[in-house]
Short mmCIF file of C-alpha atoms in Angstrom, two decimals:
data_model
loop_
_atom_site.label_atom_id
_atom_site.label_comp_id
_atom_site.label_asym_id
_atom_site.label_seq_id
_atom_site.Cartn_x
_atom_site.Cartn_y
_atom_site.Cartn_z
CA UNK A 17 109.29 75.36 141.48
CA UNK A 18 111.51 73.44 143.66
CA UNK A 19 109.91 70.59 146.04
CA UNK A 20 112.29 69.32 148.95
CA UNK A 21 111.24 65.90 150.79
CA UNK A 22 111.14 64.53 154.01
CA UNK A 23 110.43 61.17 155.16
CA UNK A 24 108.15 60.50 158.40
CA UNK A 25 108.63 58.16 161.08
CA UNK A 26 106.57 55.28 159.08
CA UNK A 27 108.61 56.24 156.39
CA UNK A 28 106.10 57.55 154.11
CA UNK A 29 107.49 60.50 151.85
CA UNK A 30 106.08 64.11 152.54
CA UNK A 31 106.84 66.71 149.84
CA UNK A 32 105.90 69.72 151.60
CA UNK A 33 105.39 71.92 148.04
CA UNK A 34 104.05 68.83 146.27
CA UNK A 35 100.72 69.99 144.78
CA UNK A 36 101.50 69.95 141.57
CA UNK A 37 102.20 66.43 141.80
CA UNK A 38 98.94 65.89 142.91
CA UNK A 39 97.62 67.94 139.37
CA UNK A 40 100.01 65.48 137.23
CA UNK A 41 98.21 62.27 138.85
CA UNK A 42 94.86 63.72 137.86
CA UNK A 43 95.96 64.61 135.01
CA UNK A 44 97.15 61.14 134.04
CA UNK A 45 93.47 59.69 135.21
CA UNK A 46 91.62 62.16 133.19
CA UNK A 47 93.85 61.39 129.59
CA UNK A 48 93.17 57.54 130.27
CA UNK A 49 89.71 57.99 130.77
CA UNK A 50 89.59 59.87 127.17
CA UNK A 51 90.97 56.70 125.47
CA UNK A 52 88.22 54.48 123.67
CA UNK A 53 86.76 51.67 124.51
CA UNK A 54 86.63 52.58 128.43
CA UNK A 55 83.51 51.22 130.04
CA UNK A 56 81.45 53.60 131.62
CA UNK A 57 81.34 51.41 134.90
CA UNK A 58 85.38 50.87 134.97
CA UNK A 59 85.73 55.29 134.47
CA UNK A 60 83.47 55.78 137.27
CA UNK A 61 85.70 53.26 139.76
CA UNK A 62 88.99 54.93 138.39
CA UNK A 63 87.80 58.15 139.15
CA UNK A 64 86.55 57.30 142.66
CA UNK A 65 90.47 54.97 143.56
CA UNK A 66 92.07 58.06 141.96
CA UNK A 67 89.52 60.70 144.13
CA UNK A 68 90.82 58.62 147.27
CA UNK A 69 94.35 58.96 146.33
CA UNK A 70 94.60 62.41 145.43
CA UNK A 71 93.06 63.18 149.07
CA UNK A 72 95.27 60.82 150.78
CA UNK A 73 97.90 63.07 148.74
CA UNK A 74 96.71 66.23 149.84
CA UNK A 75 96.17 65.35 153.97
CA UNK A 76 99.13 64.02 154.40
CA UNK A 77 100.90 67.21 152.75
CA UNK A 78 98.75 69.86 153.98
CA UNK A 79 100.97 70.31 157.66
CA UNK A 80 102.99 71.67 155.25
CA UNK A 81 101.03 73.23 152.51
CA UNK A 82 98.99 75.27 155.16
CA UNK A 83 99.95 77.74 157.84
CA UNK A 84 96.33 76.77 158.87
CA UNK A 85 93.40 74.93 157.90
CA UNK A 86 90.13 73.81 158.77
CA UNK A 87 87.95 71.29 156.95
CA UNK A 88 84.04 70.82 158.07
CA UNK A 89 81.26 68.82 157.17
CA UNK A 90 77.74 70.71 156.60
CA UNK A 91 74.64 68.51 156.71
CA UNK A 92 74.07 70.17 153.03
CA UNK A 93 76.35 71.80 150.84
CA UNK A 94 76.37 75.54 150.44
CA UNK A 95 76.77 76.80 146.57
CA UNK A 96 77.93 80.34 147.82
CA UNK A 97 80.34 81.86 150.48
CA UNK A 98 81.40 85.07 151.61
CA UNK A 99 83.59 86.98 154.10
CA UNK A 100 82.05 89.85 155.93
CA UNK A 101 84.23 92.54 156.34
CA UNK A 102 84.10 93.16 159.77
CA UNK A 103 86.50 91.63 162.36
CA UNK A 104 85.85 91.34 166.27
CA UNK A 105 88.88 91.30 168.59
CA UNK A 106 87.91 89.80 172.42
CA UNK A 107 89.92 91.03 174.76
CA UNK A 108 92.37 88.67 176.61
CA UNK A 109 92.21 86.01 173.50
CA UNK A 110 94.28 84.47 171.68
CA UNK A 111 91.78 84.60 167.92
CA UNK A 112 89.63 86.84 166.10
CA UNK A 113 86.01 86.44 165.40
CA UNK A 114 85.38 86.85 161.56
CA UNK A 115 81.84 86.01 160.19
CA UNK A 116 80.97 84.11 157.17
CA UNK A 117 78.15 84.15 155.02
CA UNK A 118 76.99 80.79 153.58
CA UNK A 119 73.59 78.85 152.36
CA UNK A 120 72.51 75.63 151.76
CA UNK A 121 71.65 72.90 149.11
CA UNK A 122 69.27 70.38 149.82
CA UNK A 123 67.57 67.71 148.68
CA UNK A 124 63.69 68.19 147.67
CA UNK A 125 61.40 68.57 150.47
CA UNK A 126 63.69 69.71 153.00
CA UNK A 127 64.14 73.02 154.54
CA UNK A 128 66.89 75.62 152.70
CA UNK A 129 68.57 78.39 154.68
CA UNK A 130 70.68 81.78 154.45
CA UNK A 131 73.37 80.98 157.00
CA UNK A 132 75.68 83.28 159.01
CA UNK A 133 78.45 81.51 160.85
CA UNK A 134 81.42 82.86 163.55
CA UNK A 135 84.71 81.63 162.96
CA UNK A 136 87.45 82.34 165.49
CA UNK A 137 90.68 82.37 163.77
CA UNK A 138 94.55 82.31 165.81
CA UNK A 139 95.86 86.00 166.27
CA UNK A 140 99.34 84.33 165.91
CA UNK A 141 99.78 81.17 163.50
CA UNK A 142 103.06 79.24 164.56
CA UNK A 143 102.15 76.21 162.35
CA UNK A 144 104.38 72.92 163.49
CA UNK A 145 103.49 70.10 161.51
CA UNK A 146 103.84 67.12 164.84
CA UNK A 147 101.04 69.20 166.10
CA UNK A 148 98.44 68.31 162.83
CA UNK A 149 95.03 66.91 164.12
CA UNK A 150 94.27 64.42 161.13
CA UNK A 151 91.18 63.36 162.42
CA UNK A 152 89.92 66.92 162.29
CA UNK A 153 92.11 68.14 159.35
CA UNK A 154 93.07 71.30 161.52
CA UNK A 155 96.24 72.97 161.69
CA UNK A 156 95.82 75.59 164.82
CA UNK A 157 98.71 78.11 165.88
CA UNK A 158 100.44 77.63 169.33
CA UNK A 159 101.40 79.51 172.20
CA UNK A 160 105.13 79.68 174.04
CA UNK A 161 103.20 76.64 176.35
CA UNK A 162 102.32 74.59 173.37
CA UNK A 163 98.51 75.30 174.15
CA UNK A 164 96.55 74.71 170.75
CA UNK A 165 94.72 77.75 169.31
CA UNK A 166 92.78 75.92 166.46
CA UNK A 167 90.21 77.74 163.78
CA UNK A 168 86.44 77.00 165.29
CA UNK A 169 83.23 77.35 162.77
CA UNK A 170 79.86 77.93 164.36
CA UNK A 171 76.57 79.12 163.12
CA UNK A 172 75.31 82.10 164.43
CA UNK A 173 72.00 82.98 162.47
CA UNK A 174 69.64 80.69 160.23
CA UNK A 175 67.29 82.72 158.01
CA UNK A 176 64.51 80.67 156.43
CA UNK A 177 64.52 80.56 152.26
CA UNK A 178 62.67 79.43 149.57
CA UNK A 179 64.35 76.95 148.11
CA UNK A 180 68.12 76.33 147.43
CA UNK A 181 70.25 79.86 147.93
CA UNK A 182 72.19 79.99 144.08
CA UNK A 183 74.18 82.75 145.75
CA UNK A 184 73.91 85.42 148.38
CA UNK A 185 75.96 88.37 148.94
CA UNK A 186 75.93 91.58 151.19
CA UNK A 187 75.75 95.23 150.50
CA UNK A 188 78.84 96.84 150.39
CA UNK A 189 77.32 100.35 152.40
CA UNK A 190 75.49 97.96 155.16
CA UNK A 191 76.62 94.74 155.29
CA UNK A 192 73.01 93.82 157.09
CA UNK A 193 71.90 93.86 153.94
CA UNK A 194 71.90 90.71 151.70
CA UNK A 195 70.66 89.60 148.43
CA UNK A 196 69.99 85.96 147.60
CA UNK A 197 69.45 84.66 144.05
CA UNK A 198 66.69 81.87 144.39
CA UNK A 199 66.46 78.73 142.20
CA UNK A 200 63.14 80.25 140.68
CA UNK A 201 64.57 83.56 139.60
CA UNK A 202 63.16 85.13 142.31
CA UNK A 203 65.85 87.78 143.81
CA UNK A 204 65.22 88.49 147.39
CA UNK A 205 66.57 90.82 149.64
CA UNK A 206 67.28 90.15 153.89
CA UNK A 207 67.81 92.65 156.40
CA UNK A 208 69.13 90.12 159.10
CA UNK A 209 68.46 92.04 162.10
CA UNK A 210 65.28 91.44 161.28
CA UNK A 211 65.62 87.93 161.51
CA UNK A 212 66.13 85.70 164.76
CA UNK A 213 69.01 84.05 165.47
CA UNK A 214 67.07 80.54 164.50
CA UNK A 215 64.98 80.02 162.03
CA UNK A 216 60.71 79.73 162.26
CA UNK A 217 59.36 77.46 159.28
CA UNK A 218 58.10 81.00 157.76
CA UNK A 219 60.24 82.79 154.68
CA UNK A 220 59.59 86.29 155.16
CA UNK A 221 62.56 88.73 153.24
CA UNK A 222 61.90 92.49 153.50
CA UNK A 223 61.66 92.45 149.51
CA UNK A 224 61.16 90.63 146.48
CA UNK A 225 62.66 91.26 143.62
CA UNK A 226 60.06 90.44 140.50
CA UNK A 227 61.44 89.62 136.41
CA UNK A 228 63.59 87.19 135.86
CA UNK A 229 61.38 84.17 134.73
CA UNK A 230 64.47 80.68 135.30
CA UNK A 231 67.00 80.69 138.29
CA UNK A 232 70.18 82.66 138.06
CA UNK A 233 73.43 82.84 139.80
CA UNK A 234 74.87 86.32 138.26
CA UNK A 235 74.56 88.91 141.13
CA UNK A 236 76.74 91.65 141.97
CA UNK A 237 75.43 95.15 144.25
CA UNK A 238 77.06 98.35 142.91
CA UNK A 239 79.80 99.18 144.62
CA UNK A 240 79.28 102.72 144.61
CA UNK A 241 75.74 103.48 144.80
CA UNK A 242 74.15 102.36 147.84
CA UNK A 243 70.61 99.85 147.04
CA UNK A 244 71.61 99.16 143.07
CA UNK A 245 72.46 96.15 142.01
CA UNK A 246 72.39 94.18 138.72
CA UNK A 247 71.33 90.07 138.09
CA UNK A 248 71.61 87.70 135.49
CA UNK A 249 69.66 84.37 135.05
CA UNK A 250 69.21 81.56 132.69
CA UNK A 251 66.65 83.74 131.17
CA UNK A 252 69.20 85.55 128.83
CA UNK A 253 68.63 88.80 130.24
CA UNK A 254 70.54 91.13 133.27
CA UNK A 255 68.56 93.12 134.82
CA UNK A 256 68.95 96.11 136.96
CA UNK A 257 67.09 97.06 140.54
CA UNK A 258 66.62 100.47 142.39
CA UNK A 259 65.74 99.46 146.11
CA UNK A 260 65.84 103.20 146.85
CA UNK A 261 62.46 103.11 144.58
CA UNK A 262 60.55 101.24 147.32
CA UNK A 263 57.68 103.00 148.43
CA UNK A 264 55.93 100.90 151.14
CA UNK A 265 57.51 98.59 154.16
CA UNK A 266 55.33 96.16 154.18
CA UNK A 267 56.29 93.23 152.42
CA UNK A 268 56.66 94.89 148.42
CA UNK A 269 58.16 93.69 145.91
CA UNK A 270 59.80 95.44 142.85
CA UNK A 271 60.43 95.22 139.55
CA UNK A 272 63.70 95.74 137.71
CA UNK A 273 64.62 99.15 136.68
CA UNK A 274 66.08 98.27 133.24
CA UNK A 275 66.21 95.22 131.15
CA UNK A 276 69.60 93.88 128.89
CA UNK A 277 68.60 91.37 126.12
CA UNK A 278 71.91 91.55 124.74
CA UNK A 279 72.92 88.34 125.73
CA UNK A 280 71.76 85.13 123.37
CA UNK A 281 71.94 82.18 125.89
CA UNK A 282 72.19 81.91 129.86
CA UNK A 283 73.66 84.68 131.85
CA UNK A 284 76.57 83.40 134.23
CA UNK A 285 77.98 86.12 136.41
CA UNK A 286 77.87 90.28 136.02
CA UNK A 287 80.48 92.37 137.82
CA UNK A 288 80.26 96.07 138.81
CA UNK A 289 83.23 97.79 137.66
CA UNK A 290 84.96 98.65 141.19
CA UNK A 291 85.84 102.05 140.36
CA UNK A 292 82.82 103.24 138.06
CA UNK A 293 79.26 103.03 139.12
CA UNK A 294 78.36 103.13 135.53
CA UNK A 295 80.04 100.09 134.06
CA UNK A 296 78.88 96.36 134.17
CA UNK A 297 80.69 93.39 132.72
CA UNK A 298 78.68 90.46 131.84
CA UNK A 299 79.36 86.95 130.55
CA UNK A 300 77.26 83.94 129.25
CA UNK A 301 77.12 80.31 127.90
CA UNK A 302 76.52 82.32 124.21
CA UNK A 303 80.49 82.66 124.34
CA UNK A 304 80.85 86.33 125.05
CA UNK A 305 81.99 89.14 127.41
CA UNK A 306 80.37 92.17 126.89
CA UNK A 307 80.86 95.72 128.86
CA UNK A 308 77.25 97.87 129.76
CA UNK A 309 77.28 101.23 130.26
CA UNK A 310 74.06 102.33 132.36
CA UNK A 311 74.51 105.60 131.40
CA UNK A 312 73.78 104.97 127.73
CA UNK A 313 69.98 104.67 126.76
CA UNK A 314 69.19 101.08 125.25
CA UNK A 315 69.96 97.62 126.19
CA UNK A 316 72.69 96.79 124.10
CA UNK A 317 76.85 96.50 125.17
CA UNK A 318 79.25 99.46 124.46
CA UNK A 319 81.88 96.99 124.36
CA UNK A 320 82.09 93.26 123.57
CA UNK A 321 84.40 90.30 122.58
CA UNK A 322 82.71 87.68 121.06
CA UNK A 323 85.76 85.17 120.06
CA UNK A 324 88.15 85.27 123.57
CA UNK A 325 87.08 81.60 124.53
CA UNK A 326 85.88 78.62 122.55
CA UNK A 327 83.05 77.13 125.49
CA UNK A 328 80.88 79.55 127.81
CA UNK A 329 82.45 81.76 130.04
CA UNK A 330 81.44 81.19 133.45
CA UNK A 331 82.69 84.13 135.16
CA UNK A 332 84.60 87.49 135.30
CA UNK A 333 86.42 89.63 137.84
CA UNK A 334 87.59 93.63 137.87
CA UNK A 335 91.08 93.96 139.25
CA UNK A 336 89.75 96.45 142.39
CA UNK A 337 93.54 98.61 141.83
CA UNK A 338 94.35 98.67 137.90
CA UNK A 339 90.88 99.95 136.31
CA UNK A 340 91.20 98.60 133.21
CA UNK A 341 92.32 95.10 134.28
CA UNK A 342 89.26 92.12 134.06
CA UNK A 343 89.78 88.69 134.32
CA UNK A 344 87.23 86.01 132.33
CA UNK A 345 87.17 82.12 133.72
CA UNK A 346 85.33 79.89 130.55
CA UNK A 347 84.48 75.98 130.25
CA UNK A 348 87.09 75.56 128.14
CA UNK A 349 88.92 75.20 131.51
CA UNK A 350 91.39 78.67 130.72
CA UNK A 351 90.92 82.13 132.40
CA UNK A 352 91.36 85.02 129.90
CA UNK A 353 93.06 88.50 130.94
CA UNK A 354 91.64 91.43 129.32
CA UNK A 355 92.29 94.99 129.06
CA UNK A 356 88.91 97.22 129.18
CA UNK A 357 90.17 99.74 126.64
CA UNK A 358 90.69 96.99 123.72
CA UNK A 359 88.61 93.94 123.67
CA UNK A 360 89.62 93.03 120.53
CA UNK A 361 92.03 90.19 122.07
CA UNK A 362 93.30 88.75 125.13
CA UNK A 363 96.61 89.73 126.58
CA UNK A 364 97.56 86.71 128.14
CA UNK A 365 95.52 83.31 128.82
CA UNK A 366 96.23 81.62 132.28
CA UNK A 367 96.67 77.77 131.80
CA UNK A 368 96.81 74.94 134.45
CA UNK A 369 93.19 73.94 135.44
CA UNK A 370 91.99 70.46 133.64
CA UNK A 371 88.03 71.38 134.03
CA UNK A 372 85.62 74.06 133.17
CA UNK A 373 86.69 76.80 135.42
CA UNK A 374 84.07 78.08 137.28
CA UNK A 375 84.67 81.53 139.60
CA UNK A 376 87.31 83.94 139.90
CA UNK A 377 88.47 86.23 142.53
CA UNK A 378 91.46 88.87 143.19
CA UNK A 379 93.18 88.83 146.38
CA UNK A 380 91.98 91.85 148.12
CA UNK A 381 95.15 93.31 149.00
CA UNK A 382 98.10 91.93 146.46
CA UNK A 383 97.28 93.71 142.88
CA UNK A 384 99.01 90.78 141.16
CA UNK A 385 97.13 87.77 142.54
CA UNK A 386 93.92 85.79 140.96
CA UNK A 387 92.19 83.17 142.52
CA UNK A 388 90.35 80.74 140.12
CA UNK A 389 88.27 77.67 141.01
CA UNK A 390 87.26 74.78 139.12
CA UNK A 391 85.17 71.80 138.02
CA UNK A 392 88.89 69.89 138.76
CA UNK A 393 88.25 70.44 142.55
CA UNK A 394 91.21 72.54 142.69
CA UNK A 395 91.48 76.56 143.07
CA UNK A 396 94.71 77.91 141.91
CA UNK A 397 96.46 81.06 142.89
CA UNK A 398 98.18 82.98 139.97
CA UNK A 399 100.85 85.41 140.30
CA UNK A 400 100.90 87.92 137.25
CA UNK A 401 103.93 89.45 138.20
CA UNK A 402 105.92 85.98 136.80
CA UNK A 403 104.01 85.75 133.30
CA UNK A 404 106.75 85.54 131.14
CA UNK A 405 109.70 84.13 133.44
CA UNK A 406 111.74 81.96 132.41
CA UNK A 407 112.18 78.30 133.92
CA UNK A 408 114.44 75.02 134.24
CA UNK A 409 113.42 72.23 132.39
CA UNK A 410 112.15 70.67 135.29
CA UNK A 411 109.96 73.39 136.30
CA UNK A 412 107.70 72.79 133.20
CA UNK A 413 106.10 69.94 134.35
CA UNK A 414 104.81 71.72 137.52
CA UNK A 415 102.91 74.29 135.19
CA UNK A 416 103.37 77.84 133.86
CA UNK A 417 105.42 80.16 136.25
CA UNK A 418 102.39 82.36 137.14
CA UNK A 419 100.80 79.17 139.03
CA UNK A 420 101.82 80.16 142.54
CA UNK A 421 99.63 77.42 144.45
CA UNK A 422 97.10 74.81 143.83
CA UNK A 423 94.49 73.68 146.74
CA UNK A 424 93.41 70.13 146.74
CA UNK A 425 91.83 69.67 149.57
CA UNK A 426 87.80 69.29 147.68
CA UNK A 427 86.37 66.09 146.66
CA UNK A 428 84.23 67.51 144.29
CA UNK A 429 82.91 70.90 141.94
CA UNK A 430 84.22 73.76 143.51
CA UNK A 431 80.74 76.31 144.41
CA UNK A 432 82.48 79.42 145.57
CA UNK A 433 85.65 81.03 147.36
CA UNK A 434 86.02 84.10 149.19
CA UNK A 435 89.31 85.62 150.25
CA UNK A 436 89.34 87.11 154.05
CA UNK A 437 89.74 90.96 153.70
CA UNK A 438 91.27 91.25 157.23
CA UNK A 439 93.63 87.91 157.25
CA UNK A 440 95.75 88.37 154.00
CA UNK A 441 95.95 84.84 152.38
CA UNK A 442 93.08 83.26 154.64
CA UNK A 443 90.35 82.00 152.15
CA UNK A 444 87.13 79.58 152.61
CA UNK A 445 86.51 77.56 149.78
CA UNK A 446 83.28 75.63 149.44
CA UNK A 447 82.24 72.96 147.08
CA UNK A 448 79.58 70.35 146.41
CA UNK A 449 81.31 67.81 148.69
CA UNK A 450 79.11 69.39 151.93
CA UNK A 451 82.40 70.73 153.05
CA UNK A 452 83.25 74.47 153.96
CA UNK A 453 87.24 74.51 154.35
CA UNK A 454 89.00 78.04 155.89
CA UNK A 455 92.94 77.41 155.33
CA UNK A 456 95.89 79.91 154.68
CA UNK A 457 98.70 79.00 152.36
CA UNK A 458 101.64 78.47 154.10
CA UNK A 459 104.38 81.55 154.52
CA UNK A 460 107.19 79.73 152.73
CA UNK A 461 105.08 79.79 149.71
CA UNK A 462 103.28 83.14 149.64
CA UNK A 463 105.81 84.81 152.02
CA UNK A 464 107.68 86.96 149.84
CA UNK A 465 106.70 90.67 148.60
CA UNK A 466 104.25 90.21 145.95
CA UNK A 467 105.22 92.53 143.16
CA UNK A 468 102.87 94.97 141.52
CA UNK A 469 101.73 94.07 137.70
CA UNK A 470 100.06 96.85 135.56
CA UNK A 471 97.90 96.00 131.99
CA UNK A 472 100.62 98.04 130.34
CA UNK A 473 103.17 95.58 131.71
CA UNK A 474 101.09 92.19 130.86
CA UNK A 475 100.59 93.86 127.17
CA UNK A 476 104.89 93.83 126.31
#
């Protein structure tokens, strides 16, 4: 990857595609910190300067990192996000309004919430980098009269919950619908128009789901089949839920339809496959990724791999175009690709994150694009298209050639990402700093046609 340089008025040197310098000087901290003899006291205050200088790094790139980006502060940090898919377009202005789906993470004794929020995003993004707000970290798009169109957060519904919200996400046939994981193992399930816009001290969901005994954060609705939806927990089991079995409306709760025990430690994430109602990946700390097929009695896999990555894997993600296509993210900071027909071994093994990596996501438009995030703060873009391609000598050092991007703009663990379905390359990242950040790439980087990848072609 080529970077190009510019030097500002104070002359201080911007390298407007310089993020994988920032991922060599963490690099550097983390091998000196895995020499002996370091005290304990001494890592922690080298991690913190080297925290400091990495963002100092990052702000002063981003005007040209980002086509736009906004960075806030919640009081508590939220371990889930999602886009809704929904976009509203008011007439005679200049943004969109997009909605967001969020929770929070507090402390003990204070209240927890399932959180809705508006964002306005520009219709047009212009992005000039003598026009970056530092003090807000926001890059905005501009009209011909220089008038600032900046992206704006706000909450627009609180929903009380019980306790912190390990992950919440909508149903795909009405979005009203949501599903939280609780840190219990409760499962519960919101209807939001039910709910005021603010919250009243009392958690009241329209159902509780009943079985898994330890908190989880492995949910996933079925894509296909409107009120299904499967969960995994530190229990070791997934389990599956009917809502279309509900029999009264007043307050019930329900227990799981079918029970999986073919897991041997905690249960990280399960995926519905996109295209088959049937078909469930799951993935756990016991080191495997195993395929269920719902339509099979038992409550064992069809399909498993049980030596693709030496530490738990964390997550896993269809590919919504190319069927067969999964993606696995594991601790031991890699992200395997897999092909569903043979999980005997991994076709390739994505590279570049220097922590346990933690979620995975494919862009919802571009077949060839993965999203990863990490315990590294950092979620990396990978093109699939340029596995394989050759490079320069001093292209090495800036990682494989299927790292398109790398965003540095978290403190701390990354939670959760979520790519906006309706602004291609607009994604909100949020992480255990307290802060929610919405930012698109910049063009220069991501402009070009993405090209389509198939298994068949990752396989030669």
């Amino acid at each position: 990857m080529t970077e190009t340089a510019d030097v500002d008025s104070e002359g201080t040197l911007f390298q407007p595609f310089c993020f994988t310098s920032i991922w060599r000087q963490k690099t550097d901290i983390y091998l000196f910190l895995a020499s002996p003899g370091i005290d304990e006291e001494i890592q922690q205050k080298i991690i913190n300067e080297g925290l400091v200088q990495e963002y100092k790094t990052w702000k002063k790139n981003s005007p040209f990192l980002y086509d736009m980006i906004l960075s806030t502060a919640l009081e508590w940090p939220s371990l889930t996000t999602q886009w809704f898919p929904d976009i509203k377009q008011p007439p005679g202005e200049k943004y969109t309004i997009h909605r967001l789906l969020i929770g929070t993470h507090t402390s003990t004794g204070n209240d927890n919430y399932l959180q809705i929020a508006n964002v306005h995003i520009p219709k047009n993004t212009i992005p000039n980098p003598e026009y970056y707000d530092e003090s807000r970290g926001e890059i905005g798009g501009y009209d011909s009269n220089r008038e600032q169109t900046t992206i704006k957060m706000n909450i627009e519904q609180k929903i009380d919950h019980p306790g912190e919200v390990n992950k919440a996400r909508y149903q795909p046939q009405n979005i009203n619908i949501i599903a939280t994981m609780c840190n219990d193992g409760r499962v519960l399930i919101f209807d939001r128009t039910k709910h005021s816009s603010m919250p009243k001290g009392i958690c009241n969901p329209q159902i509780e789901l009943i079985g898994h005994t330890s908190e989880g954060f492995a949910l996933s609705w079925n894509p296909l089949e409107a009120g299904r939806l499967a969960t995994g927990s530190n229990d070791a089991t997934v389990r599956l839920w009917d809502l279309n079995n509900i029999t009264t409306t007043k307050s019930p709760k329900l227990k799981s339809s079918r029970i999986y025990e073919h897991h041997k430690s905690v249960v990280n994430d399960v995926q519905f496959q996109p295209s088959h109602a049937s078909i469930i990946g799951t993935v756990s700390d016991d080191l495997t990724l195993q395929i269920l097929d719902t339509r099979i009695k038992g409550t064992g896999s069809v399909l498993s791999n049980k030596e693709g990555h030496t530490d738990a894997i964390n997550a896993l993600a269809f590919n919504h175009s190319s069927e067969y296509l999964l993606a696995t993210a594991s601790h031991d900071k890699t992200i395997g690709l897999w092909d569903l027909r043979n999980l005997s071994s991994k076709i390739h093994s994505l590279e570049g994150h220097i922590d346990a990596v933690t979620s995975l996501s494919w862009h919802p438009t571009e077949i060839a694009i993965l999203g990863s995030g990490s315990y590294d703060r950092r979620i990396i873009f990978w093109d699939l298209s340029r596995i394989g391609e050759e490079q320069l000598p001093d292209d090495l050092e800036d990682g494989p050639p299927e790292l398109l991007f790398m965003h540095g703009g978290h403190t701390n663990h990354l939670s959760d990402f979520s790519w906006n379905y309706n602004e291609p390359w607009v994604v909100c990242s949020a992480a255990e700093d307290n802060l929610i950040q919405i930012w698109k790439v910049a063009e220069a980087i991501v402009g070009k046609d993405m090209n389509e990848v198939l298994v068949e072609e990752l396989e030669q």
